[in-house]
Amino acid sequence: MSTPVPPPVRASVTAAGVGDLVLDRPSALNALDLTMVELLTRALEGWRDDPAVRSVVVRSSSPKAFCAGGDIRAVRAAALAGDDAAVRGYFAAEYALNALIAAYPKPYTAVIDGYAMGGGLGISVHGSARVVSDRATLSMPETSIGFFPDIGASFFLPRLPGAVGRYLGLTGARISGAAAVECGLATHYVAATELPVLVEELLAGAVPEPRPAGHSELTGLYEAIDRCFAPGSLDEVAARLLAEDSAWARETLRTLREVSPMSLAVTDELLRTGAELSLTECLAHELELACEVSRSHDFAEGVRAALVDRDRSPRWERRGDGGRHPFMPDGVGVEGS
């Protein structure tokens, strides 16, 4: 007799009328596959107009990860098989979930402990409250896998203070929970040791109390970020980072030299246009772009290097301008296939 497989999302309603969504796919760090997206959507749609449900809390069963992103390996496999319908179906369902959360008529609180990356931000940032712990790590790492920050990132990243959104979107930099509160990606901060009590209070109907996060690794960098990632071309960003001549600038340059040059160009244009669009328009634009980029060499190669073979040595496609990379010294090309 086979053992029943538990669902990757557990949905229930507490005695206090709180919809409790528990992400429970720990072996995959709660990477959102289509089943999880559908289960989350079904629960939220069922509770939206139910007077017995007053609010929603989404959390993880594992302290290691809230949600480490979308199930991008499955997307790559579908794209390589030429299954465009499956690729579009996944992204359309995920982005519709993001829009549902953003427009949700009831308080929606995400409790982020551990990793929240890519799609993990899509099911948290658009909610009314984002509680992060001192173990939380947030990022939009898509340029490192030949993709671009999606799930509405073209809407929320340009709206962060100064040039922080451009910096996070291009580099995929990982930031702490304290930094997330400081720059506006999160709304509340709590020590991980206090999370069990906080979750119990939330499930009993309490509203999270704002708590200061204190200084973070970003605190002393805002002026440098604004100088280097201010409006201008990617070549100008590279020149500014070289002129900055600090440990942070050198590390940032190193990172930008390693990610997909195609992704950098796509991401930069996406963030520029997204600053003038609504979330609905951003998600529609991202859907068409996701279907296109998922068929690219860099996406297949980036996911291969990061998640399939895990050799961390992607060979990015040469650009049409002779293989030049905006963050490499003149004359240094990008490896082609």
PDB file of C-alpha atoms in Angstrom, residues 66-312:
ATOM      1  CA  PHE A  66       9.742  30.587   3.191  1.00  0.00           C
ATOM      2  CA  CYS A  67       9.835  30.072  -0.584  1.00  0.00           C
ATOM      3  CA  ALA A  68      13.006  29.900  -2.672  1.00  0.00           C
ATOM      4  CA  GLY A  69      11.285  30.933  -5.909  1.00  0.00           C
ATOM      5  CA  GLY A  70       9.361  29.449  -8.794  1.00  0.00           C
ATOM      6  CA  ASP A  71       9.872  25.915 -10.077  1.00  0.00           C
ATOM      7  CA  ILE A  72      12.162  27.193 -12.806  1.00  0.00           C
ATOM      8  CA  ARG A  73      13.638  23.775 -13.579  1.00  0.00           C
ATOM      9  CA  ALA A  74      10.207  22.602 -14.733  1.00  0.00           C
ATOM     10  CA  VAL A  75       9.837  25.712 -16.869  1.00  0.00           C
ATOM     11  CA  ARG A  76      13.206  25.043 -18.495  1.00  0.00           C
ATOM     12  CA  ALA A  77      12.258  21.439 -19.213  1.00  0.00           C
ATOM     13  CA  ALA A  78       8.998  22.514 -20.831  1.00  0.00           C
ATOM     14  CA  ALA A  79      10.756  25.180 -22.883  1.00  0.00           C
ATOM     15  CA  LEU A  80      13.406  22.738 -24.121  1.00  0.00           C
ATOM     16  CA  ALA A  81      10.626  20.324 -25.100  1.00  0.00           C
ATOM     17  CA  GLY A  82       8.948  23.079 -27.102  1.00  0.00           C
ATOM     18  CA  ASP A  83       5.888  23.038 -24.867  1.00  0.00           C
ATOM     19  CA  ASP A  84       5.084  26.736 -25.110  1.00  0.00           C
ATOM     20  CA  ALA A  85       1.586  26.178 -23.721  1.00  0.00           C
ATOM     21  CA  ALA A  86       2.981  24.729 -20.487  1.00  0.00           C
ATOM     22  CA  VAL A  87       5.424  27.617 -20.107  1.00  0.00           C
ATOM     23  CA  ARG A  88       2.714  30.230 -20.644  1.00  0.00           C
ATOM     24  CA  GLY A  89       0.297  28.323 -18.422  1.00  0.00           C
ATOM     25  CA  TYR A  90       2.719  28.309 -15.505  1.00  0.00           C
ATOM     26  CA  PHE A  91       3.649  31.971 -15.692  1.00  0.00           C
ATOM     27  CA  ALA A  92       0.059  33.060 -16.313  1.00  0.00           C
ATOM     28  CA  ALA A  93      -1.123  31.153 -13.234  1.00  0.00           C
ATOM     29  CA  GLU A  94       1.719  32.495 -11.046  1.00  0.00           C
ATOM     30  CA  TYR A  95       1.237  36.105 -12.104  1.00  0.00           C
ATOM     31  CA  ALA A  96      -2.543  35.831 -11.650  1.00  0.00           C
ATOM     32  CA  LEU A  97      -1.848  34.688  -8.072  1.00  0.00           C
ATOM     33  CA  ASN A  98       0.396  37.735  -7.540  1.00  0.00           C
ATOM     34  CA  ALA A  99      -2.392  40.008  -8.788  1.00  0.00           C
ATOM     35  CA  LEU A 100      -4.936  38.231  -6.573  1.00  0.00           C
ATOM     36  CA  ILE A 101      -2.782  38.848  -3.496  1.00  0.00           C
ATOM     37  CA  ALA A 102      -2.193  42.501  -4.393  1.00  0.00           C
ATOM     38  CA  ALA A 103      -5.926  43.159  -4.716  1.00  0.00           C
ATOM     39  CA  TYR A 104      -6.992  40.962  -1.796  1.00  0.00           C
ATOM     40  CA  PRO A 105      -9.760  42.648   0.218  1.00  0.00           C
ATOM     41  CA  LYS A 106      -8.660  41.190   3.556  1.00  0.00           C
ATOM     42  CA  PRO A 107      -5.418  41.541   5.554  1.00  0.00           C
ATOM     43  CA  TYR A 108      -2.788  39.222   4.094  1.00  0.00           C
ATOM     44  CA  THR A 109       0.322  38.634   6.212  1.00  0.00           C
ATOM     45  CA  ALA A 110       3.380  36.730   5.015  1.00  0.00           C
ATOM     46  CA  VAL A 111       5.732  35.370   7.683  1.00  0.00           C
ATOM     47  CA  ILE A 112       9.192  35.105   6.116  1.00  0.00           C
ATOM     48  CA  ASP A 113      11.760  32.967   7.899  1.00  0.00           C
ATOM     49  CA  GLY A 114      14.718  31.717   5.857  1.00  0.00           C
ATOM     50  CA  TYR A 115      14.962  32.201   2.102  1.00  0.00           C
ATOM     51  CA  ALA A 116      12.446  34.262   0.123  1.00  0.00           C
ATOM     52  CA  MET A 117      13.594  34.593  -3.460  1.00  0.00           C
ATOM     53  CA  GLY A 118      11.930  35.324  -6.784  1.00  0.00           C
ATOM     54  CA  GLY A 119       8.476  33.764  -6.632  1.00  0.00           C
ATOM     55  CA  GLY A 120       8.703  33.796  -2.845  1.00  0.00           C
ATOM     56  CA  LEU A 121       8.542  37.583  -3.008  1.00  0.00           C
ATOM     57  CA  GLY A 122       5.617  37.286  -5.387  1.00  0.00           C
ATOM     58  CA  ILE A 123       3.483  35.650  -2.689  1.00  0.00           C
ATOM     59  CA  SER A 124       4.625  38.039   0.035  1.00  0.00           C
ATOM     60  CA  VAL A 125       5.584  41.533  -1.187  1.00  0.00           C
ATOM     61  CA  HIS A 126       2.153  42.153  -2.714  1.00  0.00           C
ATOM     62  CA  GLY A 127       0.409  41.455   0.602  1.00  0.00           C
ATOM     63  CA  SER A 128      -0.576  43.975   3.251  1.00  0.00           C
ATOM     64  CA  ALA A 129       2.090  42.907   5.778  1.00  0.00           C
ATOM     65  CA  ARG A 130       5.451  41.154   5.395  1.00  0.00           C
ATOM     66  CA  VAL A 131       7.001  39.960   8.650  1.00  0.00           C
ATOM     67  CA  VAL A 132      10.676  38.990   8.353  1.00  0.00           C
ATOM     68  CA  SER A 133      12.882  37.313  10.921  1.00  0.00           C
ATOM     69  CA  ASP A 134      16.566  37.796  11.629  1.00  0.00           C
ATOM     70  CA  ARG A 135      17.105  34.532   9.697  1.00  0.00           C
ATOM     71  CA  ALA A 136      15.390  35.863   6.563  1.00  0.00           C
ATOM     72  CA  THR A 137      17.258  36.313   3.285  1.00  0.00           C
ATOM     73  CA  LEU A 138      15.520  38.033   0.379  1.00  0.00           C
ATOM     74  CA  SER A 139      16.599  38.437  -3.245  1.00  0.00           C
ATOM     75  CA  MET A 140      15.578  38.570  -6.884  1.00  0.00           C
ATOM     76  CA  PRO A 141      18.437  36.468  -8.359  1.00  0.00           C
ATOM     77  CA  GLU A 142      17.108  36.041 -11.891  1.00  0.00           C
ATOM     78  CA  THR A 143      19.950  37.700 -13.825  1.00  0.00           C
ATOM     79  CA  SER A 144      22.242  34.909 -12.613  1.00  0.00           C
ATOM     80  CA  ILE A 145      20.100  32.285 -14.382  1.00  0.00           C
ATOM     81  CA  GLY A 146      19.504  34.092 -17.668  1.00  0.00           C
ATOM     82  CA  PHE A 147      16.066  35.391 -16.712  1.00  0.00           C
ATOM     83  CA  PHE A 148      14.748  38.686 -15.294  1.00  0.00           C
ATOM     84  CA  PRO A 149      13.024  39.799 -12.064  1.00  0.00           C
ATOM     85  CA  ASP A 150       9.362  38.959 -12.649  1.00  0.00           C
ATOM     86  CA  ILE A 151       6.309  38.330 -10.365  1.00  0.00           C
ATOM     87  CA  GLY A 152       5.590  42.071 -10.483  1.00  0.00           C
ATOM     88  CA  ALA A 153       9.162  43.110  -9.661  1.00  0.00           C
ATOM     89  CA  SER A 154       9.076  45.578 -12.537  1.00  0.00           C
ATOM     90  CA  PHE A 155       6.415  47.354 -10.466  1.00  0.00           C
ATOM     91  CA  PHE A 156       7.790  47.172  -6.929  1.00  0.00           C
ATOM     92  CA  LEU A 157      11.550  47.426  -7.493  1.00  0.00           C
ATOM     93  CA  PRO A 158      11.465  50.852  -9.197  1.00  0.00           C
ATOM     94  CA  ARG A 159       9.347  52.117  -6.305  1.00  0.00           C
ATOM     95  CA  LEU A 160      11.917  51.343  -3.616  1.00  0.00           C
ATOM     96  CA  PRO A 161      13.883  54.341  -2.295  1.00  0.00           C
ATOM     97  CA  GLY A 162      16.472  55.898  -4.582  1.00  0.00           C
ATOM     98  CA  ALA A 163      18.296  53.427  -6.826  1.00  0.00           C
ATOM     99  CA  VAL A 164      17.977  50.435  -4.481  1.00  0.00           C
ATOM    100  CA  GLY A 165      15.529  48.636  -6.781  1.00  0.00           C
ATOM    101  CA  ARG A 166      17.827  48.910  -9.789  1.00  0.00           C
ATOM    102  CA  TYR A 167      20.742  47.658  -7.691  1.00  0.00           C
ATOM    103  CA  LEU A 168      18.797  44.660  -6.350  1.00  0.00           C
ATOM    104  CA  GLY A 169      17.278  43.807  -9.728  1.00  0.00           C
ATOM    105  CA  LEU A 170      20.514  43.873 -11.704  1.00  0.00           C
ATOM    106  CA  THR A 171      22.790  42.218  -9.152  1.00  0.00           C
ATOM    107  CA  GLY A 172      20.390  39.785  -7.473  1.00  0.00           C
ATOM    108  CA  ALA A 173      22.002  40.803  -4.181  1.00  0.00           C
ATOM    109  CA  ARG A 174      20.795  38.918  -1.127  1.00  0.00           C
ATOM    110  CA  ILE A 175      19.664  41.120   1.741  1.00  0.00           C
ATOM    111  CA  SER A 176      18.799  40.414   5.355  1.00  0.00           C
ATOM    112  CA  GLY A 177      15.434  40.801   7.003  1.00  0.00           C
ATOM    113  CA  ALA A 178      16.595  44.033   8.625  1.00  0.00           C
ATOM    114  CA  ALA A 179      17.624  45.421   5.235  1.00  0.00           C
ATOM    115  CA  ALA A 180      14.291  44.348   3.725  1.00  0.00           C
ATOM    116  CA  VAL A 181      12.417  46.404   6.318  1.00  0.00           C
ATOM    117  CA  GLU A 182      14.819  49.294   5.890  1.00  0.00           C
ATOM    118  CA  CYS A 183      14.320  49.515   2.116  1.00  0.00           C
ATOM    119  CA  GLY A 184      10.599  48.719   2.105  1.00  0.00           C
ATOM    120  CA  LEU A 185      10.401  45.126   0.854  1.00  0.00           C
ATOM    121  CA  ALA A 186       9.175  44.049   4.307  1.00  0.00           C
ATOM    122  CA  THR A 187       7.026  45.814   6.865  1.00  0.00           C
ATOM    123  CA  HIS A 188       7.766  44.125  10.212  1.00  0.00           C
ATOM    124  CA  TYR A 189      10.835  42.612  11.866  1.00  0.00           C
ATOM    125  CA  VAL A 190      11.039  39.986  14.576  1.00  0.00           C
ATOM    126  CA  ALA A 191      13.687  37.727  16.102  1.00  0.00           C
ATOM    127  CA  ALA A 192      13.346  34.134  14.935  1.00  0.00           C
ATOM    128  CA  THR A 193      13.096  33.002  18.547  1.00  0.00           C
ATOM    129  CA  GLU A 194       9.903  35.041  18.863  1.00  0.00           C
ATOM    130  CA  LEU A 195       8.258  33.671  15.725  1.00  0.00           C
ATOM    131  CA  PRO A 196       6.291  30.814  17.344  1.00  0.00           C
ATOM    132  CA  VAL A 197       4.547  33.222  19.689  1.00  0.00           C
ATOM    133  CA  LEU A 198       3.954  35.738  16.901  1.00  0.00           C
ATOM    134  CA  VAL A 199       2.454  33.109  14.591  1.00  0.00           C
ATOM    135  CA  GLU A 200       0.169  31.935  17.389  1.00  0.00           C
ATOM    136  CA  GLU A 201      -0.993  35.521  17.884  1.00  0.00           C
ATOM    137  CA  LEU A 202      -1.548  36.048  14.164  1.00  0.00           C
ATOM    138  CA  LEU A 203      -3.590  32.863  13.876  1.00  0.00           C
ATOM    139  CA  ALA A 204      -5.684  34.114  16.789  1.00  0.00           C
ATOM    140  CA  GLY A 205      -6.507  37.231  14.793  1.00  0.00           C
ATOM    141  CA  ALA A 206      -3.871  39.709  16.018  1.00  0.00           C
ATOM    142  CA  VAL A 207      -2.440  42.378  13.733  1.00  0.00           C
ATOM    143  CA  PRO A 208       1.395  42.379  13.569  1.00  0.00           C
ATOM    144  CA  GLU A 209       2.915  45.208  15.583  1.00  0.00           C
ATOM    145  CA  PRO A 210       5.592  47.302  13.851  1.00  0.00           C
ATOM    146  CA  ARG A 211       9.018  46.598  15.344  1.00  0.00           C
ATOM    147  CA  PRO A 212      12.250  48.441  14.477  1.00  0.00           C
ATOM    148  CA  ALA A 213      14.888  46.395  12.699  1.00  0.00           C
ATOM    149  CA  GLY A 214      17.852  48.597  13.500  1.00  0.00           C
ATOM    150  CA  HIS A 215      20.759  49.089  11.130  1.00  0.00           C
ATOM    151  CA  SER A 216      21.463  46.620   8.337  1.00  0.00           C
ATOM    152  CA  GLU A 217      24.169  45.895   5.787  1.00  0.00           C
ATOM    153  CA  LEU A 218      22.519  48.490   3.502  1.00  0.00           C
ATOM    154  CA  THR A 219      22.510  51.321   6.036  1.00  0.00           C
ATOM    155  CA  GLY A 220      25.808  52.872   4.992  1.00  0.00           C
ATOM    156  CA  LEU A 221      25.476  52.061   1.274  1.00  0.00           C
ATOM    157  CA  TYR A 222      22.491  54.091   0.118  1.00  0.00           C
ATOM    158  CA  GLU A 223      24.512  57.082  -1.071  1.00  0.00           C
ATOM    159  CA  ALA A 224      26.918  54.845  -3.021  1.00  0.00           C
ATOM    160  CA  ILE A 225      24.023  52.851  -4.497  1.00  0.00           C
ATOM    161  CA  ASP A 226      22.309  56.052  -5.580  1.00  0.00           C
ATOM    162  CA  ARG A 227      25.515  57.383  -7.139  1.00  0.00           C
ATOM    163  CA  CYS A 228      26.334  54.206  -9.031  1.00  0.00           C
ATOM    164  CA  PHE A 229      22.860  53.031 -10.043  1.00  0.00           C
ATOM    165  CA  ALA A 230      21.326  56.418 -10.844  1.00  0.00           C
ATOM    166  CA  PRO A 231      19.625  56.771 -14.270  1.00  0.00           C
ATOM    167  CA  GLY A 232      21.994  56.200 -17.152  1.00  0.00           C
ATOM    168  CA  SER A 233      23.235  53.361 -19.324  1.00  0.00           C
ATOM    169  CA  LEU A 234      24.733  50.137 -18.030  1.00  0.00           C
ATOM    170  CA  ASP A 235      28.102  51.373 -19.294  1.00  0.00           C
ATOM    171  CA  GLU A 236      27.680  54.431 -17.091  1.00  0.00           C
ATOM    172  CA  VAL A 237      26.850  52.226 -14.116  1.00  0.00           C
ATOM    173  CA  ALA A 238      30.069  50.274 -14.758  1.00  0.00           C
ATOM    174  CA  ALA A 239      32.111  53.480 -14.950  1.00  0.00           C
ATOM    175  CA  ARG A 240      30.612  54.777 -11.719  1.00  0.00           C
ATOM    176  CA  LEU A 241      31.362  51.545  -9.893  1.00  0.00           C
ATOM    177  CA  LEU A 242      34.961  51.684 -11.100  1.00  0.00           C
ATOM    178  CA  ALA A 243      35.240  55.274  -9.900  1.00  0.00           C
ATOM    179  CA  GLU A 244      33.681  54.383  -6.534  1.00  0.00           C
ATOM    180  CA  ASP A 245      36.685  52.143  -5.742  1.00  0.00           C
ATOM    181  CA  SER A 246      35.350  50.536  -2.569  1.00  0.00           C
ATOM    182  CA  ALA A 247      35.031  46.929  -1.433  1.00  0.00           C
ATOM    183  CA  TRP A 248      31.290  47.092  -2.081  1.00  0.00           C
ATOM    184  CA  ALA A 249      31.789  48.528  -5.577  1.00  0.00           C
ATOM    185  CA  ARG A 250      34.415  45.912  -6.468  1.00  0.00           C
ATOM    186  CA  GLU A 251      32.183  43.069  -5.280  1.00  0.00           C
ATOM    187  CA  THR A 252      29.222  44.524  -7.150  1.00  0.00           C
ATOM    188  CA  LEU A 253      31.270  44.767 -10.352  1.00  0.00           C
ATOM    189  CA  ARG A 254      32.405  41.172  -9.929  1.00  0.00           C
ATOM    190  CA  THR A 255      28.801  40.051  -9.585  1.00  0.00           C
ATOM    191  CA  LEU A 256      27.623  41.998 -12.618  1.00  0.00           C
ATOM    192  CA  ARG A 257      30.442  40.546 -14.721  1.00  0.00           C
ATOM    193  CA  GLU A 258      29.271  37.013 -13.927  1.00  0.00           C
ATOM    194  CA  VAL A 259      25.555  37.303 -14.710  1.00  0.00           C
ATOM    195  CA  SER A 260      23.896  37.063 -18.126  1.00  0.00           C
ATOM    196  CA  PRO A 261      24.493  40.197 -20.232  1.00  0.00           C
ATOM    197  CA  MET A 262      21.177  39.535 -21.987  1.00  0.00           C
ATOM    198  CA  SER A 263      19.423  39.469 -18.618  1.00  0.00           C
ATOM    199  CA  LEU A 264      21.065  42.730 -17.575  1.00  0.00           C
ATOM    200  CA  ALA A 265      19.801  44.500 -20.693  1.00  0.00           C
ATOM    201  CA  VAL A 266      16.282  43.039 -20.396  1.00  0.00           C
ATOM    202  CA  THR A 267      16.062  43.773 -16.673  1.00  0.00           C
ATOM    203  CA  ASP A 268      17.274  47.337 -16.960  1.00  0.00           C
ATOM    204  CA  GLU A 269      14.752  48.198 -19.664  1.00  0.00           C
ATOM    205  CA  LEU A 270      11.980  46.398 -17.780  1.00  0.00           C
ATOM    206  CA  LEU A 271      12.608  48.358 -14.585  1.00  0.00           C
ATOM    207  CA  ARG A 272      12.756  51.634 -16.503  1.00  0.00           C
ATOM    208  CA  THR A 273       9.386  51.095 -18.186  1.00  0.00           C
ATOM    209  CA  GLY A 274       7.803  49.514 -15.103  1.00  0.00           C
ATOM    210  CA  ALA A 275       8.276  52.713 -13.127  1.00  0.00           C
ATOM    211  CA  GLU A 276       5.505  54.275 -15.237  1.00  0.00           C
ATOM    212  CA  LEU A 277       3.092  51.309 -15.331  1.00  0.00           C
ATOM    213  CA  SER A 278       0.453  49.843 -13.020  1.00  0.00           C
ATOM    214  CA  LEU A 279       0.977  46.430 -11.445  1.00  0.00           C
ATOM    215  CA  THR A 280      -1.560  44.933 -13.863  1.00  0.00           C
ATOM    216  CA  GLU A 281       0.343  46.371 -16.825  1.00  0.00           C
ATOM    217  CA  CYS A 282       3.678  45.209 -15.403  1.00  0.00           C
ATOM    218  CA  LEU A 283       2.449  41.646 -14.948  1.00  0.00           C
ATOM    219  CA  ALA A 284       1.027  41.554 -18.490  1.00  0.00           C
ATOM    220  CA  HIS A 285       4.334  42.811 -19.887  1.00  0.00           C
ATOM    221  CA  GLU A 286       6.290  40.319 -17.786  1.00  0.00           C
ATOM    222  CA  LEU A 287       4.134  37.436 -19.028  1.00  0.00           C
ATOM    223  CA  GLU A 288       4.953  38.096 -22.677  1.00  0.00           C
ATOM    224  CA  LEU A 289       8.615  38.625 -21.844  1.00  0.00           C
ATOM    225  CA  ALA A 290       8.783  35.447 -19.723  1.00  0.00           C
ATOM    226  CA  CYS A 291       7.426  33.356 -22.592  1.00  0.00           C
ATOM    227  CA  GLU A 292      10.051  34.846 -24.905  1.00  0.00           C
ATOM    228  CA  VAL A 293      13.060  34.731 -22.560  1.00  0.00           C
ATOM    229  CA  SER A 294      12.315  31.146 -21.478  1.00  0.00           C
ATOM    230  CA  ARG A 295      13.149  30.072 -25.035  1.00  0.00           C
ATOM    231  CA  SER A 296      16.557  31.780 -24.966  1.00  0.00           C
ATOM    232  CA  HIS A 297      19.972  30.160 -24.802  1.00  0.00           C
ATOM    233  CA  ASP A 298      20.892  32.061 -21.644  1.00  0.00           C
ATOM    234  CA  PHE A 299      17.846  30.865 -19.717  1.00  0.00           C
ATOM    235  CA  ALA A 300      18.464  27.208 -20.566  1.00  0.00           C
ATOM    236  CA  GLU A 301      22.159  27.600 -19.805  1.00  0.00           C
ATOM    237  CA  GLY A 302      21.706  29.633 -16.625  1.00  0.00           C
ATOM    238  CA  VAL A 303      19.239  27.181 -15.078  1.00  0.00           C
ATOM    239  CA  ARG A 304      21.454  24.269 -16.157  1.00  0.00           C
ATOM    240  CA  ALA A 305      24.487  25.750 -14.439  1.00  0.00           C
ATOM    241  CA  ALA A 306      22.657  26.760 -11.262  1.00  0.00           C
ATOM    242  CA  LEU A 307      20.056  24.052 -10.725  1.00  0.00           C
ATOM    243  CA  VAL A 308      20.614  21.071 -13.035  1.00  0.00           C
ATOM    244  CA  ASP A 309      24.345  20.331 -13.328  1.00  0.00           C
ATOM    245  CA  ARG A 310      25.175  22.830 -10.567  1.00  0.00           C
ATOM    246  CA  ASP A 311      28.618  23.568 -11.982  1.00  0.00           C
ATOM    247  CA  ARG A 312      28.054  27.325 -11.555  1.00  0.00           C
TER     248      ARG A 312
END
